Short mmCIF file of C-alpha atoms in Angstrom, two decimals:
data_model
loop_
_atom_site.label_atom_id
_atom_site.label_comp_id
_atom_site.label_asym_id
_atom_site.label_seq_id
_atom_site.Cartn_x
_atom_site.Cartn_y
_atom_site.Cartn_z
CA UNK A 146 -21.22 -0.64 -40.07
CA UNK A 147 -20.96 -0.46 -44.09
CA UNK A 148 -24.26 -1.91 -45.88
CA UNK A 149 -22.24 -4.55 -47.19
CA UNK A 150 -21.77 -6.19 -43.67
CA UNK A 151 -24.98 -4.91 -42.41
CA UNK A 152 -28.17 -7.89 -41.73
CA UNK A 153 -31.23 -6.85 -42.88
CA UNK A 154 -34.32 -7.29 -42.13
CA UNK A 155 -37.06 -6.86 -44.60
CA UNK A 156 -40.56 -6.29 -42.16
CA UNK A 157 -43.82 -6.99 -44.00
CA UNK A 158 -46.92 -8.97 -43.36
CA UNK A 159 -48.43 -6.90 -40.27
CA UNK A 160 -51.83 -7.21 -39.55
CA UNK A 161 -53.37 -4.07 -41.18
CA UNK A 162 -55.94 -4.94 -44.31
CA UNK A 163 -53.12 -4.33 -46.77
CA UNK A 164 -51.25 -7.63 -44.97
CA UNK A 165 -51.12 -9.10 -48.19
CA UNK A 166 -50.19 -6.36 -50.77
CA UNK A 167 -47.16 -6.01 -47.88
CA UNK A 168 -46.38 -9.19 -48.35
CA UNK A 169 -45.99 -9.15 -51.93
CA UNK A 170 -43.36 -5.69 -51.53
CA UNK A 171 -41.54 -7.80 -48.79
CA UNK A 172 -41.16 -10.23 -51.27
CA UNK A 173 -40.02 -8.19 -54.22
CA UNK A 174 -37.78 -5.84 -52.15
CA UNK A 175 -36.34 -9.58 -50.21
CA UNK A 176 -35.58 -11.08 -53.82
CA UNK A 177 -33.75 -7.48 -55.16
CA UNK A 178 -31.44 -7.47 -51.91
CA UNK A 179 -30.48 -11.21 -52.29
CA UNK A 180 -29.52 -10.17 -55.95
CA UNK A 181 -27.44 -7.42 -54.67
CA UNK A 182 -25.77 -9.89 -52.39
CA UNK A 183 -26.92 -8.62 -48.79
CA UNK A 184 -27.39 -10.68 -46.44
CA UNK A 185 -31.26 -10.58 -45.92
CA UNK A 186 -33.81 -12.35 -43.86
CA UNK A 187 -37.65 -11.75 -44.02
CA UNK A 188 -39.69 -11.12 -40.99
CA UNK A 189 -43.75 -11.25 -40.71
CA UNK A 190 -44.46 -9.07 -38.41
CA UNK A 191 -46.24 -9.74 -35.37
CA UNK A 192 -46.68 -9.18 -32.00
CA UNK A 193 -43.43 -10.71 -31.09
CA UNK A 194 -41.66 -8.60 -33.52
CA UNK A 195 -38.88 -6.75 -31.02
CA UNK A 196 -37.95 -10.47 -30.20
CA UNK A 197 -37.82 -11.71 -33.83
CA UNK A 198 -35.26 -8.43 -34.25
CA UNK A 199 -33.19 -9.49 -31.50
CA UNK A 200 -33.07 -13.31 -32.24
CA UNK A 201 -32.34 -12.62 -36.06
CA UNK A 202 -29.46 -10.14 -34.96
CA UNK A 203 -30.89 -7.51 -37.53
CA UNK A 204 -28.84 -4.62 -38.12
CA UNK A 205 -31.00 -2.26 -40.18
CA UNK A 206 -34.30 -2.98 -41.09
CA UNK A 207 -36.37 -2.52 -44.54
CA UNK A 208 -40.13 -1.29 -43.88
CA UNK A 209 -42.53 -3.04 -46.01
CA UNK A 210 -45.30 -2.70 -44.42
CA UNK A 211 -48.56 -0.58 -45.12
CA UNK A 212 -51.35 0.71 -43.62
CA UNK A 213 -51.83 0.83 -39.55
CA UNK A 214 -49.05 -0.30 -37.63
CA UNK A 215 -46.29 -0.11 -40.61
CA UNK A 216 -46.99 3.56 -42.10
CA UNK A 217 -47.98 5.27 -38.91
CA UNK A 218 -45.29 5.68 -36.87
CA UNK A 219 -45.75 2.33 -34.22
CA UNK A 220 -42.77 0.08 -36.16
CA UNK A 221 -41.08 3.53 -36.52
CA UNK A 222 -40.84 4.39 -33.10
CA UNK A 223 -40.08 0.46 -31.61
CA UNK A 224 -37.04 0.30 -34.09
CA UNK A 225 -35.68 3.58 -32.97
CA UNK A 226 -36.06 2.27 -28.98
CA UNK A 227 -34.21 -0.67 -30.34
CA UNK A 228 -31.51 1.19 -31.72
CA UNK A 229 -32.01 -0.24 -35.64
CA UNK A 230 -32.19 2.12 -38.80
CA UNK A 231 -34.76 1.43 -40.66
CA UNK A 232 -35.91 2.85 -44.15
CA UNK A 233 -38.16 5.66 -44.72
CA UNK A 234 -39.72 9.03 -42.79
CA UNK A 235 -39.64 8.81 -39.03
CA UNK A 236 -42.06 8.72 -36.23
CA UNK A 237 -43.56 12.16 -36.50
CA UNK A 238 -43.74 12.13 -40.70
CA UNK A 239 -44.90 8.58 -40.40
CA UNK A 240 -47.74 9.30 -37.92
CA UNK A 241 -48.97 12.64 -39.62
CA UNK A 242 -48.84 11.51 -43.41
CA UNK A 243 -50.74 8.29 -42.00
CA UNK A 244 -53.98 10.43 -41.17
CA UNK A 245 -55.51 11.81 -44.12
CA UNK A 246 -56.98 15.05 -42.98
CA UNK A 247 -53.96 15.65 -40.63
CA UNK A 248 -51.98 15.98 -43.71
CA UNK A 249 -53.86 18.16 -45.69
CA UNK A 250 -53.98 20.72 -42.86
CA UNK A 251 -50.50 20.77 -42.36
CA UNK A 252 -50.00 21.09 -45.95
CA UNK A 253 -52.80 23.43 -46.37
CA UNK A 254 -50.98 25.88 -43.76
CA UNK A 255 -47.87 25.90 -46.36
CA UNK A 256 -49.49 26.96 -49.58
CA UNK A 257 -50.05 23.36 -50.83
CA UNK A 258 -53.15 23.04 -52.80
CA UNK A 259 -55.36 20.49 -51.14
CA UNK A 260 -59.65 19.45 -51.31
CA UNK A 261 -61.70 21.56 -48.84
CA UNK A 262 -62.76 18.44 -46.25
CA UNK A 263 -63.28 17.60 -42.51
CA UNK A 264 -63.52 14.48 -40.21
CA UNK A 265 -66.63 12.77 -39.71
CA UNK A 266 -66.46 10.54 -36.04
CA UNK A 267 -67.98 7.62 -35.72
CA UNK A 268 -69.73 8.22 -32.36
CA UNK A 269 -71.29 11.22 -33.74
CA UNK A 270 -72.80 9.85 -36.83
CA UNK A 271 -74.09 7.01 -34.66
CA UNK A 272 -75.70 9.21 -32.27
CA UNK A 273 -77.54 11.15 -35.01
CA UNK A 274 -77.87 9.81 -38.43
CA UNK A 275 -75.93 12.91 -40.76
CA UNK A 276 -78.20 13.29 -43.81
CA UNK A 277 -76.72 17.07 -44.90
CA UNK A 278 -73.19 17.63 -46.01
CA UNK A 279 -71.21 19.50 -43.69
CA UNK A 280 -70.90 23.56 -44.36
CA UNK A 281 -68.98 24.26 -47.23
CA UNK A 282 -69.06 20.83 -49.82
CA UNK A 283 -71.38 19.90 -52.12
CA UNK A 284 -71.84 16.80 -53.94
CA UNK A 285 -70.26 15.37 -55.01
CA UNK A 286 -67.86 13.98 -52.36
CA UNK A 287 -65.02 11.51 -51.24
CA UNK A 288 -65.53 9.51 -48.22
CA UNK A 289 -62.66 7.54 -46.84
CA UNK A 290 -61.34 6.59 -43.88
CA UNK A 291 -58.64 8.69 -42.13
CA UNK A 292 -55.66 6.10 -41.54
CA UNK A 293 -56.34 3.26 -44.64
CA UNK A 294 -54.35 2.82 -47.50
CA UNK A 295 -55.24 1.09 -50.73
CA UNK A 296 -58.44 2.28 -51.56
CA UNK A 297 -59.69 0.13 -48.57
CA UNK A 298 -63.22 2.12 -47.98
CA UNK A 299 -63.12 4.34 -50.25
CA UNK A 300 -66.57 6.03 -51.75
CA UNK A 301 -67.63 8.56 -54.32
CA UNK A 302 -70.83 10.15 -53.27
CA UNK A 303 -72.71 11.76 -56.02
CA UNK A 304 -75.98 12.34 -53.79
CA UNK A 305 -78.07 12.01 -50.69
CA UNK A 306 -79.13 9.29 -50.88
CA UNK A 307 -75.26 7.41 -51.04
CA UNK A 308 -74.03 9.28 -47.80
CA UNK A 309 -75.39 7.20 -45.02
CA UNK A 310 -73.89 3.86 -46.18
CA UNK A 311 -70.54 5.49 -47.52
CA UNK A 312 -70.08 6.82 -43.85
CA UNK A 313 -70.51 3.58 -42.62
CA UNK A 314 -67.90 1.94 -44.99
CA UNK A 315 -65.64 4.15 -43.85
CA UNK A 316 -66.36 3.88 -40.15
CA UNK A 317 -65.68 0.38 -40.40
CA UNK A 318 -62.11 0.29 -41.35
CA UNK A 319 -61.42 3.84 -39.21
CA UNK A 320 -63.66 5.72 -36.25
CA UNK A 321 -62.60 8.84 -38.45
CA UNK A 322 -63.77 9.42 -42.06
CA UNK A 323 -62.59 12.21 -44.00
CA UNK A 324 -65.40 14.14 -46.49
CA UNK A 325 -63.63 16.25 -48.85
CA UNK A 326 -64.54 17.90 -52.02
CA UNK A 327 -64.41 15.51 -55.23
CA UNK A 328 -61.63 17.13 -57.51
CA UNK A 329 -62.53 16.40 -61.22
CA UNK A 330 -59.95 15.26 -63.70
CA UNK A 331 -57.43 12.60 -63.29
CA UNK A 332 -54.90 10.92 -61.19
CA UNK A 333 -51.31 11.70 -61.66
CA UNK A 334 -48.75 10.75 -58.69
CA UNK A 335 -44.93 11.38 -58.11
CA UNK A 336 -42.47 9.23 -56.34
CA UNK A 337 -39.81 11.32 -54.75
CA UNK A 338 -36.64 9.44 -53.73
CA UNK A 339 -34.54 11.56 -50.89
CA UNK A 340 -35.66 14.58 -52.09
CA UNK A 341 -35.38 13.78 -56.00
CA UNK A 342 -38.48 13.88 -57.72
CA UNK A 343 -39.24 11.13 -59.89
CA UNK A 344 -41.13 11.28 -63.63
CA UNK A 345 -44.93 11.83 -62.89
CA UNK A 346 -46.84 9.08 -63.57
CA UNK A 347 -50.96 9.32 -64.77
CA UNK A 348 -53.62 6.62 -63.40
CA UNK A 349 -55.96 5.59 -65.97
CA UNK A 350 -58.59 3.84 -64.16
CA UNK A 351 -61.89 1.80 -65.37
CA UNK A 352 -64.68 4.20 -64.67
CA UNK A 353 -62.29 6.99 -63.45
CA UNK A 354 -62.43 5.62 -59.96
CA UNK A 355 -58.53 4.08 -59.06
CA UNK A 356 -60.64 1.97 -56.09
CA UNK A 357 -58.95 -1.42 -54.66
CA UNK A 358 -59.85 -3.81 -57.63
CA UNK A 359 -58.31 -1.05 -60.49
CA UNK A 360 -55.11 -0.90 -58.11
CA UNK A 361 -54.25 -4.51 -58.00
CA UNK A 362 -56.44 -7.03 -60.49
CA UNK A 363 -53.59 -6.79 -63.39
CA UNK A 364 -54.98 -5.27 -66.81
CA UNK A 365 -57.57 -3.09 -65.08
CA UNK A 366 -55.62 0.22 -65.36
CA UNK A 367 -53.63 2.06 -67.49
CA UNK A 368 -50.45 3.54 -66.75
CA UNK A 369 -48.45 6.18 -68.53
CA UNK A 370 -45.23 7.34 -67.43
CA UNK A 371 -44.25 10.17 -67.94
CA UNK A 372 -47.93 11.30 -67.74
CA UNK A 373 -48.75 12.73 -71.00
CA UNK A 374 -49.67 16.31 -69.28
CA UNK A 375 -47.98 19.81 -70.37
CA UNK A 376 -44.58 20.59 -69.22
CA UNK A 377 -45.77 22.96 -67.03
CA UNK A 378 -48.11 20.72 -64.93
CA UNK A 379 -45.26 18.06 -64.87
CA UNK A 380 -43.36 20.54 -63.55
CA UNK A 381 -45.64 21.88 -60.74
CA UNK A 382 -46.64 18.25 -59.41
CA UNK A 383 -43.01 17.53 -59.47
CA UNK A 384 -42.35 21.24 -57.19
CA UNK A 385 -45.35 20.43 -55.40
CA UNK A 386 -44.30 16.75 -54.32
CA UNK A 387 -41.36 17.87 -53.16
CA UNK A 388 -42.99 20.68 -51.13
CA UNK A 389 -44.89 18.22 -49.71
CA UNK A 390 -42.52 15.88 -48.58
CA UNK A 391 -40.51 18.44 -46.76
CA UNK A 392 -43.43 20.14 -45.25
CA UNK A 393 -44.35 16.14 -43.42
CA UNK A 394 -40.57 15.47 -42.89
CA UNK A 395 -40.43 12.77 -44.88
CA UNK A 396 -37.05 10.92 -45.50
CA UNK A 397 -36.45 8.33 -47.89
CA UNK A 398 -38.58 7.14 -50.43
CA UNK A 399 -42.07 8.67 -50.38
CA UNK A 400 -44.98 9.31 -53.17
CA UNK A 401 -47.49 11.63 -53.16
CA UNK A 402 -51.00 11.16 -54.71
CA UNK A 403 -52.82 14.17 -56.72
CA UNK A 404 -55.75 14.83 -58.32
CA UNK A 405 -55.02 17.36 -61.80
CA UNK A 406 -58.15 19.16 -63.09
CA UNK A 407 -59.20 19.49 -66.49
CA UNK A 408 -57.26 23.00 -66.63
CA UNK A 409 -54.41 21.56 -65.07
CA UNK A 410 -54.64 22.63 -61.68
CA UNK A 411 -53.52 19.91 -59.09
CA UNK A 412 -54.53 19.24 -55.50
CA UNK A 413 -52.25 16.48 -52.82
CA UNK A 414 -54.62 14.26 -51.70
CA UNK A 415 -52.69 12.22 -49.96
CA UNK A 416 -48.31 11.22 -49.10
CA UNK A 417 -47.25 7.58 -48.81
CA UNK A 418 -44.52 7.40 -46.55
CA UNK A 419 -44.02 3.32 -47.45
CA UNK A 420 -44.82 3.52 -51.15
CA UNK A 421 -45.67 0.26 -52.62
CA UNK A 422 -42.74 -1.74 -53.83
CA UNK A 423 -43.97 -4.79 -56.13
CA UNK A 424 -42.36 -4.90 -59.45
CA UNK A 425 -45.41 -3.90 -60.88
CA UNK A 426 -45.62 -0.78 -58.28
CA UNK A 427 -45.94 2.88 -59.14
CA UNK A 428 -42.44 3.96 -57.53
CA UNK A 429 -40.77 1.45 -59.23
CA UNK A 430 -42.76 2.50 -62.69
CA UNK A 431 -41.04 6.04 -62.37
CA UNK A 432 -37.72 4.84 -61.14
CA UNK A 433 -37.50 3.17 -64.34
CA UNK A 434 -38.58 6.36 -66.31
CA UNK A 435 -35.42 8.18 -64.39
CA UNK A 436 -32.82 4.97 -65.27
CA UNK A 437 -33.24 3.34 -62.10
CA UNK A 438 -33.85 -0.30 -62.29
CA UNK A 439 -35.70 -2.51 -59.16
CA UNK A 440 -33.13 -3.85 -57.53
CA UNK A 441 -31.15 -0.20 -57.62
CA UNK A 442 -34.20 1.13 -56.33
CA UNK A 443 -34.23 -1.07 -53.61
CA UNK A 444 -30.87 -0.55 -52.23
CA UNK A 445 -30.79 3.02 -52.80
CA UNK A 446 -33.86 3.23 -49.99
CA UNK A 447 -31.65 1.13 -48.21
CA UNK A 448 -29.10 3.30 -47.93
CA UNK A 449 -31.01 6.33 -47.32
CA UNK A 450 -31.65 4.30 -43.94
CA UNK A 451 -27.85 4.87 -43.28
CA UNK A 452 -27.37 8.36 -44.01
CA UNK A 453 -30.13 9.10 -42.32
CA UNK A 454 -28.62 7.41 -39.16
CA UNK A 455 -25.65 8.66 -39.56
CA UNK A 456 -27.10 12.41 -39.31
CA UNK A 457 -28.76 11.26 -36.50
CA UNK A 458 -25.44 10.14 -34.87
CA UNK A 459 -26.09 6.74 -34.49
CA UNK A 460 -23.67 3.94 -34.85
CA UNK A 461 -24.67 0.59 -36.92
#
């Protein structure tokens, strides 16, 4: 079935803690479709979701969700039961980008620059309170949980003192946390659109720190795109992105998050396999940079959705 005649469903909402940053790309990506003339229809997603799909007669399906449930494979693998396309990387890339330590292993094993870290359980640090750093890190440190998005738990810990509590943010949004190495310099990510790398784009934050509040109060950050880095960093985040997204099997649109160090050396911390999709959002930031508007954007990730099915051999 051509895209033109295809219903789509745009899934956001969920019930993760980014529900309402999901909404918001829903919203946005709902609003470009409609201007593009498909025939769209929104869809909150809950626990009745299959049944929403079915009742709505939903053809191919437009993930806008993030975090748990949305990003790790679960919506992934119910749509391909159900026989839908649906945008982005599939079950397996889904489910390993998803947890943060996961992903730097795998990408570790190809030659990908990535923080030294490990996983911190839950059930161990509440058996016996952890007050040393595990063997090889020193502070100062990153504690986050494994499977969050956003920021959402996020710590720098620059001594002792600080590593108790941070644990225990994390361990309440995950039973994993993830201690890695703190990389000094700055943010810089890269949206990569079916294997085109987009411009990079640098993350000036308030403090240095690009935590929940610097992602999404409006005015707190800076953003420059293209970041103003040397050509030859631009280029190796750009090589590197890519890298990474093949190395996850990621399809579709995808960014991936780095830290650069003051002489230019960067390490992936992280790959979003839903990238967020507000008009304000960092994907969109660099589409624009490469001469691709919003509402472009959008329907190019929806079409992705079919060439990827059709690969696959299914019929829409």
């Amino acid at each position: 079935m051509p895209l033109t005649s295809s219903r789509i469903g745009v899934l956001m909402g969920g019930r993760s803690a980014e529900r309402e940053i999901s909404l918001k790309t829903g919203r946005a990506v709902h609003g470009a479709l409609l201007r593009r003339g498909h025939d769209v229809v929104v869809i909150d997603v809950d626990a009745d979701v299959g049944a929403r799909l079915r009742a709505e007669k939903v053809d191919l399906a437009f993930i806008a969700l993030h975090g748990p449930g949305g990003e790790d494979g679960t919506i992934q693998g119910l749509l391909e039961v159900m026989g839908i396309p649906y945008t982005g990387s599939g079950v397996l890339a889904s489910a390993l980008a998803m947890h943060k330590e996961i992903t730097k292993s795998l990408l570790a094993h190809h030659g990908i620059p990535v923080p030294r870290g490990m996983v911190v359980r839950a059930a161990i640090a509440g058996a016996r309170t952890i007050r040393k750093l595990p063997a090889g890190l020193r502070w100062p440190v990153v504690v986050k949980p494994a499977t969050q998005g956003s920021t959402i738990g996020v710590t720098i810990v620059r001594r002792a003192s600080e590593w108790t509590e941070a644990l225990a943010r994390a361990h309440e949004h995950d039973p994993e946390a993830v201690v890695e190495a703190y990389v000094p310099g700055h943010e810089v990510t890269v949206g990569v659109l079916s294997g085109m790398a987009l411009p990079a784009v640098e993350i000036v934050a308030p403090g240095g720190f690009y935590d929940f509040a610097a992602k999404y109060e409006k005015g707190r950050t800076q953003y420059l795109c293209p970041a103003p880095v040397s050509r030859e960093v631009a280029r190796r985040v750009r090589d590197l992105a890519l890298q990474a997204y093949a190395a996850l099997g990621c399809e579709g649109a995808a960014r991936v998050d780095f830290r650069v160090t003051p002489r230019g050396r960067p390490y992936v911390l992280e790959v979003n396999t839903v990238p967020g999709m507000t008009e304000t959002s960092l994907l969109p930031m660099a589409a624009a940079k490469a001469g691709i508007d919003y509402d472009t954007l959008a329907e190019r990730i929806l079409e992705s959705a079919l060439q990827r099915a059709e690969r696959m051999g299914k019929k829409t």
